CSV table of C-alpha atoms and ligand atoms in Angstrom, one decimal:
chain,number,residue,atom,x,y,z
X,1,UNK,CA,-20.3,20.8,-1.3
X,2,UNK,CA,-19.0,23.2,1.0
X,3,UNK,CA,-18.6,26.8,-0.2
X,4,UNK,CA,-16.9,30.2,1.7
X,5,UNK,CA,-17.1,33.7,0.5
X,6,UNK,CA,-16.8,36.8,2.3
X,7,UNK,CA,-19.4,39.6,1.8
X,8,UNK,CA,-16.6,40.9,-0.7
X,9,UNK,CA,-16.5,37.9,-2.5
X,10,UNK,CA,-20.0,37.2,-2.7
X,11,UNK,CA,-20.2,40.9,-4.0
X,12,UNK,CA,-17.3,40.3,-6.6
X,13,UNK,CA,-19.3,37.2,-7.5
X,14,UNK,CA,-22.4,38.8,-8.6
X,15,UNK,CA,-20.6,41.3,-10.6
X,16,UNK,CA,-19.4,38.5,-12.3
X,17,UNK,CA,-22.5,36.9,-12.8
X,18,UNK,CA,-24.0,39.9,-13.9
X,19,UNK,CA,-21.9,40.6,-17.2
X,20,UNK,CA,-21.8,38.6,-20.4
X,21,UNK,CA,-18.8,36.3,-20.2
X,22,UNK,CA,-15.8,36.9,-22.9
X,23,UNK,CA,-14.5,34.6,-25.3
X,24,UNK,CA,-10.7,33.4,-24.9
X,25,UNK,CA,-9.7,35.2,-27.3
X,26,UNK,CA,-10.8,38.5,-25.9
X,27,UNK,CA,-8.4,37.8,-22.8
X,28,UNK,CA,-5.4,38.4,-25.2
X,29,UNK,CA,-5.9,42.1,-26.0
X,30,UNK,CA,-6.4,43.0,-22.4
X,31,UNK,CA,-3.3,44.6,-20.5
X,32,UNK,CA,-1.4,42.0,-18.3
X,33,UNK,CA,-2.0,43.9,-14.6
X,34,UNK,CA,-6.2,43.8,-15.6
X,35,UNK,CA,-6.2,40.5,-16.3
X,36,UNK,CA,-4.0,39.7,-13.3
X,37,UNK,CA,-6.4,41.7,-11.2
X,38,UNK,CA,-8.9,40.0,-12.6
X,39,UNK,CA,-7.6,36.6,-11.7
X,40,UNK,CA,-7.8,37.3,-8.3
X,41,UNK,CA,-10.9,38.8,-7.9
X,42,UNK,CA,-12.3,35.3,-9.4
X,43,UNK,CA,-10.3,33.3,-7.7
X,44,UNK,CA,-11.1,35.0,-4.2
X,45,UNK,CA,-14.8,34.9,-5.4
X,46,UNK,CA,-14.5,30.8,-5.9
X,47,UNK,CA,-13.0,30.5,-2.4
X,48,UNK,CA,-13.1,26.8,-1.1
X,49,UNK,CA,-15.2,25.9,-3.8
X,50,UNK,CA,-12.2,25.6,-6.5
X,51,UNK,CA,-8.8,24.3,-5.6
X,52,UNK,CA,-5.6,25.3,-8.3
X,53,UNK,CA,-3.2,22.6,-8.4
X,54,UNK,CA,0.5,24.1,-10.0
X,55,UNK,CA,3.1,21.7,-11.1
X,56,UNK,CA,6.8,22.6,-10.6
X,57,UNK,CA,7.3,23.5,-14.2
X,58,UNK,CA,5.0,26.5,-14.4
X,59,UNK,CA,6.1,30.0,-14.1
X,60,UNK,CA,5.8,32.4,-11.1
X,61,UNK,CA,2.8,34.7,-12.2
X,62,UNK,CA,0.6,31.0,-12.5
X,63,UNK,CA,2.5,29.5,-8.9
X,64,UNK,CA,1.8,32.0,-7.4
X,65,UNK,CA,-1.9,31.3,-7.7
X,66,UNK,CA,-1.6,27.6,-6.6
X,67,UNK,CA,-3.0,26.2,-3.3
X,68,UNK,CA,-0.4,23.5,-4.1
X,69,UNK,CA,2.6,23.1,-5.7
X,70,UNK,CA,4.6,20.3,-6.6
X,71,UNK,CA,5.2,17.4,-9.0
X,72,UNK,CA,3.0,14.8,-10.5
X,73,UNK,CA,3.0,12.3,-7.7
X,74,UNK,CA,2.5,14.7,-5.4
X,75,UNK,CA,-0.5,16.9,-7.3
X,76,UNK,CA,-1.7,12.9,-8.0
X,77,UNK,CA,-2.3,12.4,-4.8
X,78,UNK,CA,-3.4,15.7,-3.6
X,79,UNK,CA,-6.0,15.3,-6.6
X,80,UNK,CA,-7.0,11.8,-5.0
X,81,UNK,CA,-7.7,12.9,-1.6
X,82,UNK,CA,-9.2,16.6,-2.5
X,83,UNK,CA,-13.3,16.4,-1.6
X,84,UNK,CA,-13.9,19.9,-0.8
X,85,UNK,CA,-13.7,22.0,-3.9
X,86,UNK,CA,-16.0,21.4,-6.5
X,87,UNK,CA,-13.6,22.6,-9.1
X,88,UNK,CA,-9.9,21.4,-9.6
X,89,UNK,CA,-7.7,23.7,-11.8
X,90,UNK,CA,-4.9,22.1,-12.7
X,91,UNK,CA,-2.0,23.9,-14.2
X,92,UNK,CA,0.3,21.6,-15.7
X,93,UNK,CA,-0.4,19.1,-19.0
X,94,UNK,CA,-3.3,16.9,-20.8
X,95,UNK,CA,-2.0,13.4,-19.0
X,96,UNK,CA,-2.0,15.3,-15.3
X,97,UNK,CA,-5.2,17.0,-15.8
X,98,UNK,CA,-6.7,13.6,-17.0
X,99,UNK,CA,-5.4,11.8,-14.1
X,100,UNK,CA,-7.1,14.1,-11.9
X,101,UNK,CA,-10.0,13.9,-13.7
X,102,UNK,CA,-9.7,9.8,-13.2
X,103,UNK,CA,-9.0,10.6,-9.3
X,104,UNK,CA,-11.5,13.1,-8.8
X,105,UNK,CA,-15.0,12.6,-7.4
X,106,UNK,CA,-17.8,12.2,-9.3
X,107,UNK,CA,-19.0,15.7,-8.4
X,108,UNK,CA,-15.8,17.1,-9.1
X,109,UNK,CA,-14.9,18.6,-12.3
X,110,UNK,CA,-11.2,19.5,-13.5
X,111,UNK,CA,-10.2,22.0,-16.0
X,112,UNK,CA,-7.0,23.0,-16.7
X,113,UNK,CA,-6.3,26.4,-18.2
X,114,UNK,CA,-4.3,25.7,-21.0
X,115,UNK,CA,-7.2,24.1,-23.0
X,116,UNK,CA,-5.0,21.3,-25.0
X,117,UNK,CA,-1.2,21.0,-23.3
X,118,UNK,CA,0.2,17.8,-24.9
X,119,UNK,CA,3.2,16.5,-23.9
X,120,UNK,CA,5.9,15.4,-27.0
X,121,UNK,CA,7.0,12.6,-24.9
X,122,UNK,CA,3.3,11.4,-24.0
X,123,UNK,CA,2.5,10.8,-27.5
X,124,UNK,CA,5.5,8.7,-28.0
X,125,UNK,CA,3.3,6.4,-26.4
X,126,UNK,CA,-0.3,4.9,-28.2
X,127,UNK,CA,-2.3,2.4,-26.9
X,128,UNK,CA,-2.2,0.4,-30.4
X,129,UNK,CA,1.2,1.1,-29.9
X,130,UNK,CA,1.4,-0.6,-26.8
X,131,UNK,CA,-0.8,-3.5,-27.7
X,132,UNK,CA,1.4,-4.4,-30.6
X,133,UNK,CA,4.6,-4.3,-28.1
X,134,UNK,CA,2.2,-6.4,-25.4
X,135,UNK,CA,1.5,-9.2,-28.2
X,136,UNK,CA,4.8,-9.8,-29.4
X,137,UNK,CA,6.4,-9.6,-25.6
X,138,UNK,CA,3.4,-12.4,-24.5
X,139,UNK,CA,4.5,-14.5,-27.8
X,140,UNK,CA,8.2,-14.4,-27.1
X,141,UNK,CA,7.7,-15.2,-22.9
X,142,UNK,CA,4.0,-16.7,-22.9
X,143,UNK,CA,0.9,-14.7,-21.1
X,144,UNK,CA,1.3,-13.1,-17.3
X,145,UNK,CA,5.0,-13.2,-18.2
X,146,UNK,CA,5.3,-9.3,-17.9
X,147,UNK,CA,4.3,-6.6,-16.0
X,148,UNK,CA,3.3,-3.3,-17.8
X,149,UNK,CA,4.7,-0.4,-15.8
X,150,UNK,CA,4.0,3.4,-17.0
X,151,UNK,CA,5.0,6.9,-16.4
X,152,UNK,CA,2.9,9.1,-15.6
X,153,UNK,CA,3.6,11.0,-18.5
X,154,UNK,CA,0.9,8.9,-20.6
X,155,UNK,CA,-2.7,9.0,-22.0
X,156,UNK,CA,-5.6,7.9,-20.4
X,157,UNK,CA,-6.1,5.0,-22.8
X,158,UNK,CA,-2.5,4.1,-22.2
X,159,UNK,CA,-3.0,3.9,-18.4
X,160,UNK,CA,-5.9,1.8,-19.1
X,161,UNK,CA,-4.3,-0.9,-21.3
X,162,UNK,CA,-1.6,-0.8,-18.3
X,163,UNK,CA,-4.5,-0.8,-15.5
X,164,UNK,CA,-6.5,-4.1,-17.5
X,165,UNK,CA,-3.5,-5.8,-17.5
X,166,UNK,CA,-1.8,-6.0,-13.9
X,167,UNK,CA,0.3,-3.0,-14.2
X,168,UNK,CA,0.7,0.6,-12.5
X,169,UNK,CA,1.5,4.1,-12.9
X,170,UNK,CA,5.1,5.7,-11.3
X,171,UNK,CA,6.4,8.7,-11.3
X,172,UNK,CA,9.9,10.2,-11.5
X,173,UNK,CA,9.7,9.9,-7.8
X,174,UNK,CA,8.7,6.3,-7.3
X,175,UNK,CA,10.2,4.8,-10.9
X,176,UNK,CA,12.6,2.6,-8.8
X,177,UNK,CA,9.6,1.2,-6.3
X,178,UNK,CA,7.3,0.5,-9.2
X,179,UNK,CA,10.0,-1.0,-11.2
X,180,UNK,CA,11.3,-3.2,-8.1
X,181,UNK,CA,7.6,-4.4,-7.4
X,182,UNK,CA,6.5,-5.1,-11.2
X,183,UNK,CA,9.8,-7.3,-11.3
X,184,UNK,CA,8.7,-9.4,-8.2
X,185,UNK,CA,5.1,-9.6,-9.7
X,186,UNK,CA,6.4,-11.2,-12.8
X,187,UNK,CA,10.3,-11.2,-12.9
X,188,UNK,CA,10.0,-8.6,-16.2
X,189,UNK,CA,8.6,-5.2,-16.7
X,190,UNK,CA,7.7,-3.3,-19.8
X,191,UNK,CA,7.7,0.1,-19.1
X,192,UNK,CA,6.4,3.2,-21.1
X,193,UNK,CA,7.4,5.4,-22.6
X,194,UNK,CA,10.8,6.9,-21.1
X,195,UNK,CA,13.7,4.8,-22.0
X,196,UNK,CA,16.1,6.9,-19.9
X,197,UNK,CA,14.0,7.4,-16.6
X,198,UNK,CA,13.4,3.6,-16.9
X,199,UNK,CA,16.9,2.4,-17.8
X,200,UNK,CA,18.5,4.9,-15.1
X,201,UNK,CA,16.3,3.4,-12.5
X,202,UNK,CA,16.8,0.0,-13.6
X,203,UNK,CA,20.9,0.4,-12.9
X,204,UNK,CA,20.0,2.0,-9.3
X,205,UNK,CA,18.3,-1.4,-9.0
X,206,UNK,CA,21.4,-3.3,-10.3
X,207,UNK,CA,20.3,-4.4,-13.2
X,208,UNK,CA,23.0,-4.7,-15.7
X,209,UNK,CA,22.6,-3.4,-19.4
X,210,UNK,CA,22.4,-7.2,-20.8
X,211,UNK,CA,19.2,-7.5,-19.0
X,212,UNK,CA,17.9,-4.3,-20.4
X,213,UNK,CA,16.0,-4.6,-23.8
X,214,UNK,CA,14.9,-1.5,-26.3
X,215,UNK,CA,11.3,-1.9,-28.0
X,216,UNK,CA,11.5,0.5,-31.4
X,217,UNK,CA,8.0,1.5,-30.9
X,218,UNK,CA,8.1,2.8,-34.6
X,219,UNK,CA,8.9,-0.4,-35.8
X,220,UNK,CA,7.5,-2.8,-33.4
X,221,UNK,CA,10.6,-4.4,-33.2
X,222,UNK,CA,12.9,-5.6,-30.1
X,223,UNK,CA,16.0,-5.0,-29.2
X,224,UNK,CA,18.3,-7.5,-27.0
X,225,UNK,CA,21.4,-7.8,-28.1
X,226,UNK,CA,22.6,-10.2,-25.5
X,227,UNK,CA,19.6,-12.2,-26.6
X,228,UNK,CA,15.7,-11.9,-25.4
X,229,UNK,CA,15.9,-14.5,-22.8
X,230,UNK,CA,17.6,-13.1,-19.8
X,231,UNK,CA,15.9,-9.4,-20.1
X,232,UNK,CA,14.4,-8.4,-16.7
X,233,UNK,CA,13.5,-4.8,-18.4
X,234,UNK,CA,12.1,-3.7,-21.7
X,235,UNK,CA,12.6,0.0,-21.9
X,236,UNK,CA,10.1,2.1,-24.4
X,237,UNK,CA,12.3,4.5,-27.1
X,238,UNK,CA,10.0,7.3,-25.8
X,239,UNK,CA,11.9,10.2,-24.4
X,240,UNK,CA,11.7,13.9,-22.7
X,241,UNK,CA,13.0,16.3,-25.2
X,242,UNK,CA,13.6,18.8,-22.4
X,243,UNK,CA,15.7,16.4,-20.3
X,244,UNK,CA,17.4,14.9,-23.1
X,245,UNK,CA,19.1,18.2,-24.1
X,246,UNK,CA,21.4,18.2,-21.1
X,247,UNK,CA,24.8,16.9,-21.3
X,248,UNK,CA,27.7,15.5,-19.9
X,249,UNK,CA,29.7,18.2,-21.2
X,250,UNK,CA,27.0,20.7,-19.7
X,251,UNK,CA,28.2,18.6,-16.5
X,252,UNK,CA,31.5,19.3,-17.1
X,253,UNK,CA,31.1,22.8,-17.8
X,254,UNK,CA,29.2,23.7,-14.4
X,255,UNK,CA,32.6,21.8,-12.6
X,256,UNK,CA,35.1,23.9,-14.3
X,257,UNK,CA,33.1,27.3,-13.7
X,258,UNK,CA,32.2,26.3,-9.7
X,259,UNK,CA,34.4,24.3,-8.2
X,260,UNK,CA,32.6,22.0,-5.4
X,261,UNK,CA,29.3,22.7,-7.4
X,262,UNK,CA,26.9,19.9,-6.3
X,263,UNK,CA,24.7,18.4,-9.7
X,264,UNK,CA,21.7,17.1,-9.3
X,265,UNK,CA,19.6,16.0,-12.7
X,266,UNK,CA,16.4,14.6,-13.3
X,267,UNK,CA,16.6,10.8,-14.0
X,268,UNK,CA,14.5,11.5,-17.7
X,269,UNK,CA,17.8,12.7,-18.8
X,270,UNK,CA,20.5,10.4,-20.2
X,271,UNK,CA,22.2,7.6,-18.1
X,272,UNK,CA,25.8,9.3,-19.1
X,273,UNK,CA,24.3,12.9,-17.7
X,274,UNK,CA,22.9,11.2,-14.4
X,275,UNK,CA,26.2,9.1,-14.3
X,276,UNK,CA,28.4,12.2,-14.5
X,277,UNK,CA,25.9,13.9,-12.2
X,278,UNK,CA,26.2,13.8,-8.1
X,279,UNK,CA,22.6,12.4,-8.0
X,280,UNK,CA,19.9,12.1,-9.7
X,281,UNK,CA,16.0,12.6,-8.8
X,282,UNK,CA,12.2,13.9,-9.1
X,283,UNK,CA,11.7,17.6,-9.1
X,284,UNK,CA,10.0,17.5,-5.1
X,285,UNK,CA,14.0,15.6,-4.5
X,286,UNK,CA,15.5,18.4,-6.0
X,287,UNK,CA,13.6,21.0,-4.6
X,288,UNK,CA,14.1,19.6,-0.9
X,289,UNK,CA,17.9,19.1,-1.4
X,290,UNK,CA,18.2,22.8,-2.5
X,291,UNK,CA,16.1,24.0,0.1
X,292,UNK,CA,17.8,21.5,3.1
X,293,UNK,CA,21.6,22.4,2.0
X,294,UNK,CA,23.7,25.0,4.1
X,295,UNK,CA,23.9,28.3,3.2
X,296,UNK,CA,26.7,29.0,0.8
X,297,UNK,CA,26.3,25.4,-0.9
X,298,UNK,CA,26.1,25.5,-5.1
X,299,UNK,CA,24.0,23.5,-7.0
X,300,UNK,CA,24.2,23.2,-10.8
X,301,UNK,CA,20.3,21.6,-11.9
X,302,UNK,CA,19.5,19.9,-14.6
X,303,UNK,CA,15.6,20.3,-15.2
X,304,UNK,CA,13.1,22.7,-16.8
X,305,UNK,CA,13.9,25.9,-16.4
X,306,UNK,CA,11.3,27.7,-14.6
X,307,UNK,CA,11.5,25.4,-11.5
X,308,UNK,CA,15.3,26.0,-11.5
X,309,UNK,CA,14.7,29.4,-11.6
X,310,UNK,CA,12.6,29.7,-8.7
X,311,UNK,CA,14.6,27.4,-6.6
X,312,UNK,CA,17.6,30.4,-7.4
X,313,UNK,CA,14.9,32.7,-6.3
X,314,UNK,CA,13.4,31.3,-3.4
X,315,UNK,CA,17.0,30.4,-2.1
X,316,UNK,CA,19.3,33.5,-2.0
X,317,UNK,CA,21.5,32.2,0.7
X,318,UNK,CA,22.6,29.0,-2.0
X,319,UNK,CA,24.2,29.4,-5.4
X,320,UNK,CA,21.3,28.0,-7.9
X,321,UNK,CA,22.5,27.6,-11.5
X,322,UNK,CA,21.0,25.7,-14.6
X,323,UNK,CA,23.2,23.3,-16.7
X,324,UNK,CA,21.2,24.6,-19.4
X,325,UNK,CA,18.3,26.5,-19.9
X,326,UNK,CA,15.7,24.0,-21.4
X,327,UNK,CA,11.9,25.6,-21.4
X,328,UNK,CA,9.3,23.1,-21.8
X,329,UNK,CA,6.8,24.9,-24.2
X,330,UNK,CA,4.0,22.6,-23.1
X,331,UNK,CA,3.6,23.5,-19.6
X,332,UNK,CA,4.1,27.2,-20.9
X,333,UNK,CA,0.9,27.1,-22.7
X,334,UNK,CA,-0.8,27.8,-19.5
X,335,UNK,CA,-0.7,32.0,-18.9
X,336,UNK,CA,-2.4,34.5,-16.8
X,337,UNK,CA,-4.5,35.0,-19.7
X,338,UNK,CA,-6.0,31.5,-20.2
X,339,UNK,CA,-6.0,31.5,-16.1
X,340,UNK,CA,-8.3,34.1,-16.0
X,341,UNK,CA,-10.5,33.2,-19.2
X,342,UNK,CA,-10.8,29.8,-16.6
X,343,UNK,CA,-11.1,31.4,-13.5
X,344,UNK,CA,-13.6,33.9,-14.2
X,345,UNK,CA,-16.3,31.2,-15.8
X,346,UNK,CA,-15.7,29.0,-12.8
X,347,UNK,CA,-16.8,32.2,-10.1
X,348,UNK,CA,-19.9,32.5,-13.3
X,349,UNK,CA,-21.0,29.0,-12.5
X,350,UNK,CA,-19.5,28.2,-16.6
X,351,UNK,CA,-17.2,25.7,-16.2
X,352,UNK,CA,-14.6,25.9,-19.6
X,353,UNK,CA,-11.7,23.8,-20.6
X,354,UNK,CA,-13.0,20.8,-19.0
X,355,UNK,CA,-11.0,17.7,-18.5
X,356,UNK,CA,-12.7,14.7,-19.2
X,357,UNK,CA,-11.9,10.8,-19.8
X,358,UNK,CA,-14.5,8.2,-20.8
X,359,UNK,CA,-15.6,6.0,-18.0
X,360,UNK,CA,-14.5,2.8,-19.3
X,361,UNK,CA,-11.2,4.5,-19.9
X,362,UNK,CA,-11.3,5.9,-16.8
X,363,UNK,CA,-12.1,2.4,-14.9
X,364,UNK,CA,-9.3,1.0,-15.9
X,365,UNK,CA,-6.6,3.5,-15.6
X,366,UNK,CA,-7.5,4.2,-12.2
X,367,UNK,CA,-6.7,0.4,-10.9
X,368,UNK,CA,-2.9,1.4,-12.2
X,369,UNK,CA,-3.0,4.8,-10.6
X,370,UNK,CA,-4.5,3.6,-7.6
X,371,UNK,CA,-2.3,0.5,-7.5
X,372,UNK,CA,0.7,3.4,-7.8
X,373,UNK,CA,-1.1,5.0,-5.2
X,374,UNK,CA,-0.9,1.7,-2.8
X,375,UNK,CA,3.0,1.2,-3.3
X,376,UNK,CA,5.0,2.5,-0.8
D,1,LIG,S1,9.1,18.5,-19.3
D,1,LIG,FE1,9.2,16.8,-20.8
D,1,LIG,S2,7.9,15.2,-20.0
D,1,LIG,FE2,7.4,17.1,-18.9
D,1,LIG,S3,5.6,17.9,-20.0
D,1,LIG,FE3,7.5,18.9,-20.9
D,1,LIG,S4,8.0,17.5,-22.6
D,1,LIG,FE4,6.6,16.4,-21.4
């Protein structure tokens, strides 16, 4: 495994190595710009032998820390094809850090800072759960009748059920690809556990409500009102509390303050938002139509609120506005303190918050994330 340090580093290192390692907790007393310092004096002491993945969603002070940046696809596949460093420190939530964990090498070991980072919408979601759904969907169409699809916003043991039985991963980036090939594997899809992402990119497919069913997953019962037979989709009631929040009067609201504002949501909010919106797509889409407009255009967003932020930031020739500002408290678990507490064990050779799946588990979600991985 290839490892760099400077002299500096090396020397930082063995300062490092040479005093007892704190506890978590001892991080929280310490003043911000020490443990900030701190940060970096680890992280330049891991050098190419840790890489820090950074979804979107986090704030600046743990971005600016990340060798990449970007959304779950993307931070998927960068975790996929990542060899070098030994560590990956992923700064995100449980069900990204475990699919790293499922990509990574053997060798490899991810950790993500936050220790436990559980995303509301991911535990909408069980595996039971699923298999209950699963048997009542094969005794209503007979078996290989449907293909499970699910979002990457999942448990392991979810992706697994999914991976042992045909189906793959998406993302809010490739939701309509998945969707298009799961429905030409098997003509129907079950998909998990977003009922807006799913329905929204069902209609971008053409596919018309009457084909669209609702499983109640807290009731295991499904819902067709036009009747069960002619249902190309079964959509989840699983939802992103963040992305639900906006609406269309939000919408509405941005028009009548900035004329000519362009709106752009994330498709996990509702179809009436994404309807009322311009256009509708991943976090990476948003982020590139921000950064690829003219000078002088306005955009009114509608997604978390730190990446929204940033884009206002990083963009000063634009107008950047939120149609609301919705925080997601799960990726803010992750701080400069826990960053350190993680970062300084790693340069110690003491790995902490350590991500890891069972290898059954593991075996079987990766054939869905891999088969996500395959569809262009
Ligand atoms: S933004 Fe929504 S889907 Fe993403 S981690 Fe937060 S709660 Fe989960």
């Amino acid at each position: 495994m290839p490892v760099r340090r400077s002299a500096k580093d090396q020397e930082s290192m063995a300062q490092l190595d040479a005093r007892p390692l704190p506890r978590a907790k001892d991080y929280e007393d310490l003043p911000e710009q020490e443990v900030r310092e701190r940060a970096w004096r680890a992280r330049h002491a891991l050098g190419a032998n840790a890489v820090i993945l950074t979804h979107h969603y986090q704030a600046d002070e743990i971005v600016e820390f990340g060798d990449y940046r970007g959304d779950s696809l993307e931070l998927s596949r960068i975790a996929a094809a990542q060899r070098q460093a030994h560590y990956i420190v992923f700064c995100g939530v449980d069900f990204m850090a475990e699919s790293a964990a499922i990509l990574a090498g053997p060798e490899q070991i991810v950790v993500m800072p936050a220790g436990e980072a559980p995303c509301p919408m991911a535990a909408m979601a069980t595996a039971p759960d699923f298999a209950t759904a699963w048997a009542h969907l094969e005794a209503l169409w007979g078996s290989n009748s449907v293909t499970p699809v699910v979002y990457q916003n999942t448990g392991a043991a979810v992706k697994a059920f999914c991976g042992a039985h045909g189906g793959a991963v998406c993302t809010s980036a490739n939701a309509g690809p998945v969707l298009a090939w799961g429905l030409a594997q098997r003509g129907r899809v079950l998909f998990l556990p977003d009922r807006y992402l799913s329905v929204n990119s069902a209609h971008a497919l053409g596919i018309p409500d009457e084909q669209i069913g609702l499983w109640l997953h807290r009731r295991g019962v499904l819902q067709a009102p036009a009747g069960p037979s002619g249902l190309k989709l079964v959509a989840w009631d699983g939802f992103c509390h963040v992305h639900k929040a906006f609406t269309v009067s939000d919408v509405e609201q941005a028009r009548r303050e900035h004329p000519g504002i362009r709106i752009i949501v994330h498709p996990e909010c509702t179809p009436e938002v994404v309807q009322a919106a311009d256009q509708a797509g991943s976090t990476s889409f948003i982020v590139r139509q921000v950064e690829q407009a003219p000078a002088g255009t306005e955009f009114g967003i509608g997604t978390e609120a730190h990446l929204v932020e940033r884009l206002a930031k990083e963009n000063p020739d634009k107008l950047v506005v939120p149609l609301r500002r919705n925080v997601c408290g799960t990726m803010a678990r992750t701080d400069i303190y826990n960053l350190c507490y993680v970062l300084e064990h790693l340069a110690a050779g003491q790995p902490v918050s350590v991500i890891t799946v069972e290898p059954g588990v593991a075996e079987q979600a990766r054939l869905a994330l891999q088969r996500m991985l395959d569809i262009k």
